[in-house]
Short mmCIF file of C-alpha atoms in Angstrom, two decimals:
data_model
loop_
_atom_site.label_atom_id
_atom_site.label_comp_id
_atom_site.label_asym_id
_atom_site.label_seq_id
_atom_site.Cartn_x
_atom_site.Cartn_y
_atom_site.Cartn_z
CA ARG A 70 -67.48 -72.32 -20.85
CA GLY A 71 -70.80 -71.46 -22.11
CA PHE A 72 -71.75 -68.85 -24.60
CA GLY A 73 -74.04 -66.12 -24.12
CA PRO A 74 -76.49 -64.66 -26.43
CA VAL A 75 -75.89 -62.82 -29.44
CA ARG A 76 -75.61 -59.16 -28.77
CA GLU A 77 -75.97 -56.42 -31.19
CA GLY A 78 -72.70 -55.53 -32.58
CA ASP A 79 -71.33 -58.90 -32.72
CA GLY A 80 -70.29 -60.47 -35.15
CA ALA A 81 -72.66 -63.18 -36.28
CA GLY A 82 -75.20 -60.59 -35.68
CA SER A 83 -73.89 -58.05 -38.00
CA ALA A 84 -73.60 -61.02 -40.91
CA ARG A 85 -77.35 -61.55 -40.36
CA GLU A 86 -77.60 -57.61 -40.64
CA TRP A 87 -75.24 -57.51 -44.02
CA GLU A 88 -76.97 -60.70 -45.33
CA THR A 89 -80.73 -58.74 -45.38
CA ASN A 90 -79.44 -54.99 -46.14
CA PRO A 91 -81.55 -53.84 -48.21
CA GLU A 92 -79.46 -50.92 -49.50
CA MET A 93 -76.37 -53.72 -49.55
CA GLU A 94 -78.74 -55.75 -52.17
CA ALA A 95 -79.34 -53.23 -54.38
CA GLU A 96 -76.02 -52.52 -54.67
CA MET A 97 -75.10 -55.74 -55.84
CA GLU A 98 -77.96 -56.09 -58.18
CA ALA A 99 -76.87 -52.53 -59.72
CA GLU A 100 -73.28 -53.90 -60.16
CA ARG A 101 -74.49 -56.96 -61.78
CA ALA A 102 -76.68 -55.05 -64.03
CA SER A 103 -73.43 -53.22 -65.05
CA ARG A 104 -71.53 -56.22 -65.54
CA GLU A 105 -74.42 -57.38 -67.59
CA ALA A 106 -74.44 -54.45 -70.01
CA ALA A 107 -70.32 -54.49 -70.26
CA ALA A 108 -70.14 -57.97 -71.50
CA GLU A 109 -73.15 -57.56 -73.54
CA SER A 110 -71.07 -54.23 -75.15
CA ALA A 111 -68.21 -56.86 -75.57
CA ARG A 112 -70.28 -59.85 -77.20
CA SER A 113 -71.25 -57.08 -79.77
CA GLU A 114 -68.55 -56.15 -80.80
CA GLY A 115 -66.70 -59.21 -81.10
CA ALA A 116 -69.73 -60.58 -83.19
CA ALA A 117 -68.94 -57.44 -85.72
CA SER A 118 -65.21 -58.33 -85.29
CA PHE A 119 -65.84 -61.74 -86.17
CA ARG A 120 -68.21 -60.86 -89.42
CA ARG A 121 -65.71 -58.86 -90.89
CA GLY A 122 -63.03 -61.45 -90.41
CA ASP A 123 -60.99 -59.78 -87.49
CA TYR A 124 -60.68 -62.94 -85.35
CA ALA A 125 -57.77 -61.20 -83.54
CA ALA A 126 -60.18 -58.28 -82.27
CA ALA A 127 -63.15 -60.80 -81.83
CA ILE A 128 -61.12 -63.03 -79.77
CA ASP A 129 -59.78 -60.20 -77.11
CA ALA A 130 -63.77 -58.62 -77.42
CA TYR A 131 -65.38 -62.11 -76.70
CA THR A 132 -62.26 -62.54 -73.79
CA ARG A 133 -63.48 -59.50 -72.01
CA ALA A 134 -67.49 -60.63 -72.44
CA LEU A 135 -66.35 -63.50 -70.40
CA GLU A 136 -64.87 -61.72 -67.80
CA ALA A 137 -67.33 -59.09 -67.06
CA SER A 138 -69.85 -61.29 -67.68
CA PRO A 139 -71.43 -62.31 -64.02
CA THR A 140 -72.79 -65.64 -65.29
CA PRO A 141 -71.90 -68.04 -67.06
CA ASP A 142 -71.50 -67.35 -70.81
CA ALA A 143 -71.29 -70.08 -73.29
CA THR A 144 -72.30 -67.82 -76.27
CA SER A 145 -69.51 -66.13 -75.89
CA LEU A 146 -67.08 -68.87 -75.62
CA ALA A 147 -68.47 -71.08 -78.96
CA VAL A 148 -68.26 -68.13 -80.66
CA ARG A 149 -64.26 -67.55 -79.27
CA SER A 150 -63.80 -70.71 -80.15
CA ALA A 151 -64.71 -70.54 -84.18
CA ALA A 152 -62.12 -67.11 -83.63
CA HIS A 153 -59.26 -69.29 -82.46
CA LEU A 154 -60.24 -72.01 -85.57
CA ARG A 155 -59.98 -69.33 -87.94
CA ARG A 156 -57.06 -68.30 -86.44
CA GLY A 157 -55.85 -72.18 -86.94
CA ASP A 158 -55.13 -72.60 -82.70
CA ALA A 159 -57.48 -75.84 -82.87
CA ALA A 160 -56.24 -76.57 -79.13
CA ALA A 161 -57.47 -73.18 -78.28
CA ALA A 162 -60.69 -73.71 -79.98
CA GLU A 163 -61.29 -77.15 -78.47
CA ALA A 164 -60.46 -75.81 -74.98
CA ASP A 165 -63.72 -73.14 -75.25
CA ALA A 166 -66.46 -75.46 -77.01
CA THR A 167 -65.03 -77.53 -73.94
CA ALA A 168 -66.15 -74.71 -71.55
CA ALA A 169 -69.17 -73.85 -73.60
CA LEU A 170 -70.73 -77.11 -73.21
CA ALA A 171 -69.59 -77.17 -69.24
CA ALA A 172 -71.61 -73.64 -69.14
CA ASP A 173 -74.44 -74.49 -70.90
CA PRO A 174 -75.21 -78.13 -71.06
CA LYS A 175 -78.40 -78.36 -71.78
CA ASN A 176 -78.20 -76.34 -75.00
CA PRO A 177 -74.98 -78.69 -76.25
CA ALA A 178 -75.90 -77.94 -80.10
CA ASP A 179 -73.49 -75.28 -81.00
CA ALA A 180 -70.74 -76.27 -78.53
CA LEU A 181 -71.15 -79.74 -79.78
CA ARG A 182 -70.48 -78.56 -83.38
CA ARG A 183 -67.86 -76.42 -82.58
CA ARG A 184 -65.25 -78.67 -80.60
CA ALA A 185 -65.84 -80.61 -83.81
CA ASP A 186 -64.60 -79.14 -85.89
CA ALA A 187 -61.33 -78.26 -83.51
CA ARG A 188 -60.92 -81.82 -82.94
CA THR A 189 -61.13 -82.43 -87.13
CA ALA A 190 -58.44 -79.98 -87.86
CA ALA A 191 -56.20 -81.36 -84.58
CA GLY A 192 -56.76 -84.69 -86.07
CA ASP A 193 -58.60 -86.28 -83.77
CA LEU A 194 -61.03 -87.60 -85.65
CA ARG A 195 -62.36 -90.37 -82.95
CA GLY A 196 -63.11 -86.77 -80.77
CA ALA A 197 -64.73 -85.09 -83.22
CA LEU A 198 -67.24 -88.07 -84.52
CA ALA A 199 -67.95 -89.21 -80.71
CA ASP A 200 -69.18 -85.00 -81.00
CA LEU A 201 -71.31 -85.17 -84.09
CA GLU A 202 -72.90 -88.48 -83.21
CA ALA A 203 -73.94 -86.73 -79.82
CA LEU A 204 -75.31 -83.60 -81.74
CA HIS A 205 -76.99 -85.78 -84.33
CA VAL A 206 -78.96 -87.07 -80.94
CA ASN A 207 -79.59 -83.61 -79.54
CA THR A 208 -80.86 -83.00 -82.69
CA ALA A 209 -83.02 -85.95 -83.11
CA GLY A 210 -81.51 -86.48 -86.54
CA ALA A 211 -83.13 -83.66 -88.59
CA ASP A 212 -80.49 -81.70 -89.28
CA GLU A 213 -79.25 -82.21 -92.68
CA GLU A 214 -75.83 -80.65 -92.35
CA VAL A 215 -75.40 -82.43 -89.17
CA VAL A 216 -76.28 -86.42 -90.91
CA ALA A 217 -73.97 -85.54 -93.80
CA ALA A 218 -70.78 -84.10 -91.29
CA LEU A 219 -71.61 -87.39 -89.20
CA ALA A 220 -71.52 -89.26 -92.52
CA ASP A 221 -67.63 -87.57 -93.45
CA ALA A 222 -66.72 -88.13 -90.21
CA ARG A 223 -67.44 -91.96 -89.95
CA ARG A 224 -65.75 -92.68 -93.50
CA SER A 225 -62.71 -90.88 -92.17
CA VAL A 226 -62.51 -92.41 -88.69
CA ALA A 227 -63.27 -96.13 -91.33
CA HIS A 228 -60.47 -94.57 -93.42
CA ALA A 229 -57.25 -93.56 -90.81
CA GLU A 230 -58.33 -96.51 -88.85
CA GLY A 231 -58.02 -99.29 -91.79
CA ALA A 232 -62.00 -100.03 -91.31
CA THR A 233 -63.87 -100.91 -94.02
CA LEU A 234 -67.93 -98.72 -94.36
CA VAL A 235 -69.32 -102.28 -93.71
CA GLU A 236 -67.77 -102.85 -90.05
CA MET A 237 -68.85 -99.29 -89.50
CA ASP A 238 -72.24 -100.05 -90.68
CA ARG A 239 -72.18 -103.19 -88.52
CA HIS A 240 -70.72 -101.86 -85.73
CA ASP A 241 -73.86 -98.62 -86.12
CA ALA A 242 -76.88 -101.22 -86.94
CA GLU A 243 -75.86 -103.52 -83.24
CA ARG A 244 -76.31 -99.94 -81.92
CA ALA A 245 -79.37 -99.29 -83.25
CA ARG A 246 -80.39 -103.32 -82.24
CA LEU A 247 -79.37 -102.19 -78.72
CA ALA A 248 -81.22 -99.00 -78.37
CA ALA A 249 -83.88 -100.64 -80.00
CA ALA A 250 -83.72 -103.80 -76.97
CA ARG A 251 -83.80 -100.69 -74.03
CA GLU A 252 -86.63 -98.98 -75.71
CA ALA A 253 -88.56 -102.06 -76.42
CA ALA A 254 -88.35 -102.85 -72.44
CA TRP A 255 -88.76 -99.87 -71.13
CA GLU A 256 -92.17 -100.20 -73.36
CA ALA A 257 -92.81 -103.05 -71.72
CA LYS A 258 -92.22 -102.12 -68.32
CA ARG A 259 -95.03 -98.95 -69.02
CA ALA A 260 -97.74 -101.17 -69.99
CA ALA A 261 -97.24 -103.67 -67.87
CA GLY A 262 -97.40 -100.65 -64.68
CA LEU A 263 -100.59 -99.34 -66.89
CA ARG A 264 -102.50 -102.76 -66.72
CA GLU A 265 -101.01 -103.46 -63.17
CA HIS A 266 -102.73 -99.78 -62.05
CA GLY A 267 -106.05 -101.33 -64.32
CA LEU A 268 -106.10 -104.06 -62.58
CA ARG A 269 -106.10 -102.48 -59.20
CA ALA A 270 -108.53 -99.65 -59.98
CA ALA A 271 -110.95 -102.27 -61.04
CA SER A 272 -110.62 -104.00 -57.87
CA ALA A 273 -111.34 -101.18 -56.34
CA ARG A 274 -114.19 -100.63 -58.38
CA ALA A 275 -115.31 -103.76 -57.36
CA SER A 276 -114.94 -103.20 -53.94
CA ARG A 277 -116.81 -100.11 -53.81
CA ARG A 278 -120.00 -101.99 -55.42
CA ALA A 279 -119.70 -104.84 -53.09
CA SER A 280 -119.87 -102.25 -50.29
CA GLU A 281 -122.58 -100.54 -51.83
CA THR A 282 -124.55 -103.80 -52.74
CA GLY A 283 -124.37 -104.91 -49.23
CA LYS A 284 -125.92 -101.64 -47.43
CA ARG A 285 -128.84 -101.98 -49.47
#
């Protein structure tokens, strides 16, 4: 049996009307703004609690901020991670830092440092080292605190695993060599592409000149 055209009042028509209802859109926007205002108020309360060392209150406030926020809130997750760690809960701190990374993967620096701290406290030295190495790359090696923390983490891993610093340095040198080789290969490919483009452009110019000469 076929389906007739959608009439006014049919379910599909009502859905389309709802989707384009200006009043409904205005209500949704107002609710979003209200939730963001509540989240910002809770963040401010959490920051004040953290500064005075009341980490339990900070955790409560940032939890409320996360519940109210209409969008992923990496900042609240990262600071709540720090508050958990100050209270000795490394597992909760790591979980919040990981969630912060997922919420804002384009700006990972704060979450990586929080998770490295949490993993160090939990005894996961390899995990902390991985986070610090990623952080070192993210900051382009320009953050002296990160450089120092990375060096300490490497020594801690070497000591814990019975490796020597010479072995760690050898591993780092090999990784740097491979990275340099990849970079050189990419540069060679780029240069070859530029040369090919230049040859095609020169050939096209020569063809145009020959064509113009033939017309004279």
